[in-house]
Amino acid sequence: MPLPYDPALAHLHNANALLAYARANEAAAEFAAVLDARPEWLIARRGLVRSLLATGNFESAIGAASNFQLFDAREEFAVVLSDFATTGASTQHADLLRAYVQRHPQDIEAVMTLAAAAHALGRPCEALRWSERALAMQPQARSAREISAASLIDRGDVEAGLTIYHDLLHVGDAETAARYLVLMHYDPAQTNEGLFAAHHAFAQRHLVPRGRAFAPGPHAPSAKLRIGWLSPRFAGGPVATFLSGLLSHFDRSSHHHLLLDLQPSGDASSQRLHALADEVIDAGGLDDAMLLKKLRNLDLDIVIDLAGHSTSNRLAVLAERVAPVQVCWLDWFDTTATPAMDAWISDAWLSPPDSTQLYSEQLIRLASGRLCYTPLIDAPQPVRADGGAIVFGSFNRLAKFNDGVIDTWAEILRRVPDSQLELRARLLGDPQTCAHIAARFAARGIETDRLRLRGELPYLDLLAAYQHVDIALDPFPFSGCTTTCDALWMGCPTITLPGTTFVSRQSASLLWRLGATEWVARDVEDYVDRAVMAAANIESLRRGRPILRERVLARLCNSKEQAVEFAHALDELHAKRLQAALP
């Protein structure tokens, strides 16, 4: 006897077929028809959510997924949650998790996933709240402790976050230890001895060569040097800002340049860099063994690592050696501590002869400066747009705003009545983070109406935002670099406090090269005095903004001179390597 006809089942089969043929809009209508008749069919709900996500209708997908029956079916819910994550619906992914946790507050795995999702979205206060809830249920949960530490640091509570991270080193892995190498540079109490000891210990433990020894091929005397530039960040950012001018002026008669792109993005900045190279090598998605083989097969004479220990680096591969000469430059600010790195590019301002910062590499000081700024040709004019009250500003990441920095900036605001402070950072797009920053200033007697807390902007708009800022305030001990170049290019004087570490001297090195020593402080008290003195001379500073841009162009943007020096340094390194290889 035939089974009775079920219209809902027919709609379900039709919906699945439509979705399989990428007809997501029609499939969604069919799945909705199924749920009208059979709201308890979770397979139809899952199909509806997937169809809506495929059409980009993320909000409707959330509405379809917010169902108590689905929340109570753990495996089905996990599939739907994964669909949100893989389709790029990051905000809605967190929203769905939040609704689920409200129904299942003791699901620690979901709580930790929500903490990670909030952190990835740039919501450190929310991430901290969820990670603390997870730790209340499972005090030794390492991932929750890491999120707590990272969230505290991200929102500027540097000291508290670093304390947690330091404790994690005893139970963490190589990834945790590598992340700490970056974060420890934000520590106001850090010393050069402590930095070198940590890098050396990491390299001894995690960067030990284990494979076949490197055997370079012969280099014909008349052949061009094959130079590989290795980076995961050829997209917009510091690498594009400081590499493009140099690469465009390198001598091509004796050098062949290969961009080794670890994370190809296809964005406009990476396309411009790719166009400046002789070759572009897609090195994305390769594990260590595959990358090692690929790089060695390129027969490079020199590889220039542009990442060091920063995010997505491949130092483990470079530790095996892929070229006769290996150099670290640009997007890292400390030693790599691996014997396979031969040289480290700096200058006499960042690394003076009496510096206490230690390197395992040979230190090379470029007379023209370690970095050459390449400003956008269509950048806004360096003018103060609207006059009025004095506005101090800092467009650095919040992790640089330790308690000492906030204390100092609050004192400047007290000393300059009616002045304002504009802070711009990605995380200030989050209202909870803004409230936290405002509370830190309020605890120091600075009312919220004196703060301008703003989120990130596209780069051209960010430059234009400097037209509403008079004086840039540099954080310490982790000073600005690209942000300081941008501020100076837009005509904003920058007050900085250099220390003994490399990262603390970045802004000062730029100002020393400009001859603007009046903006370089000796100590915190002097920092405040110089900011107040600059504010007292505000009309002159506003009139002088175009002149400051001319000085920047003349002294910080001479990529031709830097290219000559850089090429000479590489030639010497390679010649010494060949000489050392002779019997």
Short mmCIF file of C-alpha atoms in Angstrom, two decimals, residues 178 180-186 190-200 207 305-310 315 327-338 341 343-346 350-351 355-363 370 478 500-504 506:
data_model
loop_
_atom_site.label_atom_id
_atom_site.label_comp_id
_atom_site.label_asym_id
_atom_site.label_seq_id
_atom_site.Cartn_x
_atom_site.Cartn_y
_atom_site.Cartn_z
CA ALA A 178 55.73 33.50 20.45
CA TYR A 180 54.40 36.77 24.46
CA LEU A 181 57.56 37.82 22.61
CA VAL A 182 55.45 40.44 20.85
CA LEU A 183 53.42 41.50 23.86
CA MET A 184 56.34 41.92 26.25
CA HIS A 185 57.43 44.99 24.25
CA TYR A 186 54.36 46.79 25.62
CA GLN A 190 60.77 45.71 30.32
CA THR A 191 64.56 45.84 29.93
CA ASN A 192 66.80 45.04 26.98
CA GLU A 193 68.41 42.24 28.98
CA GLY A 194 64.99 40.70 29.64
CA LEU A 195 64.01 41.02 25.98
CA PHE A 196 67.14 39.31 24.72
CA ALA A 197 66.91 36.52 27.29
CA ALA A 198 63.31 35.76 26.26
CA HIS A 199 64.12 35.75 22.53
CA HIS A 200 67.23 33.62 23.03
CA LEU A 207 63.92 27.41 16.29
CA ASP A 305 62.54 38.49 6.31
CA LEU A 306 59.96 41.23 6.89
CA ALA A 307 58.15 39.59 9.83
CA GLY A 308 60.58 38.50 12.54
CA HIS A 309 58.57 37.07 15.44
CA SER A 310 55.41 38.98 14.52
CA LEU A 315 61.06 31.85 11.32
CA VAL A 327 68.47 39.47 6.79
CA CYS A 328 65.74 40.76 9.14
CA TRP A 329 64.17 44.15 8.43
CA LEU A 330 61.06 46.31 8.62
CA ASP A 331 58.12 44.68 10.43
CA TRP A 332 59.98 43.48 13.53
CA PHE A 333 61.69 45.45 16.27
CA ASP A 334 64.01 43.04 18.07
CA THR A 335 66.48 40.25 17.49
CA THR A 336 65.25 36.98 16.00
CA ALA A 337 67.91 35.21 18.14
CA THR A 338 68.31 32.45 15.56
CA MET A 341 69.70 35.16 10.63
CA ALA A 343 72.06 40.62 9.71
CA TRP A 344 69.56 43.08 11.15
CA ILE A 345 68.93 46.46 9.49
CA SER A 346 68.72 49.54 11.74
CA LEU A 350 67.33 53.62 16.68
CA SER A 351 70.46 51.67 17.59
CA SER A 355 72.69 51.01 22.94
CA THR A 356 72.11 48.23 25.45
CA GLN A 357 69.76 46.35 23.11
CA LEU A 358 71.27 43.01 22.16
CA TYR A 359 71.14 41.19 18.82
CA SER A 360 72.38 37.79 17.73
CA GLU A 361 72.64 39.20 14.19
CA GLN A 362 75.21 41.57 12.73
CA LEU A 363 73.77 45.06 13.15
CA ARG A 370 66.20 52.33 8.71
CA PHE A 478 55.98 51.27 22.59
CA THR A 500 66.60 52.39 25.69
CA THR A 501 64.58 49.79 23.77
CA PHE A 502 64.22 49.88 20.00
CA VAL A 503 60.42 50.18 20.12
CA SER A 504 60.63 53.16 22.46
CA GLN A 506 60.86 54.80 16.77
#
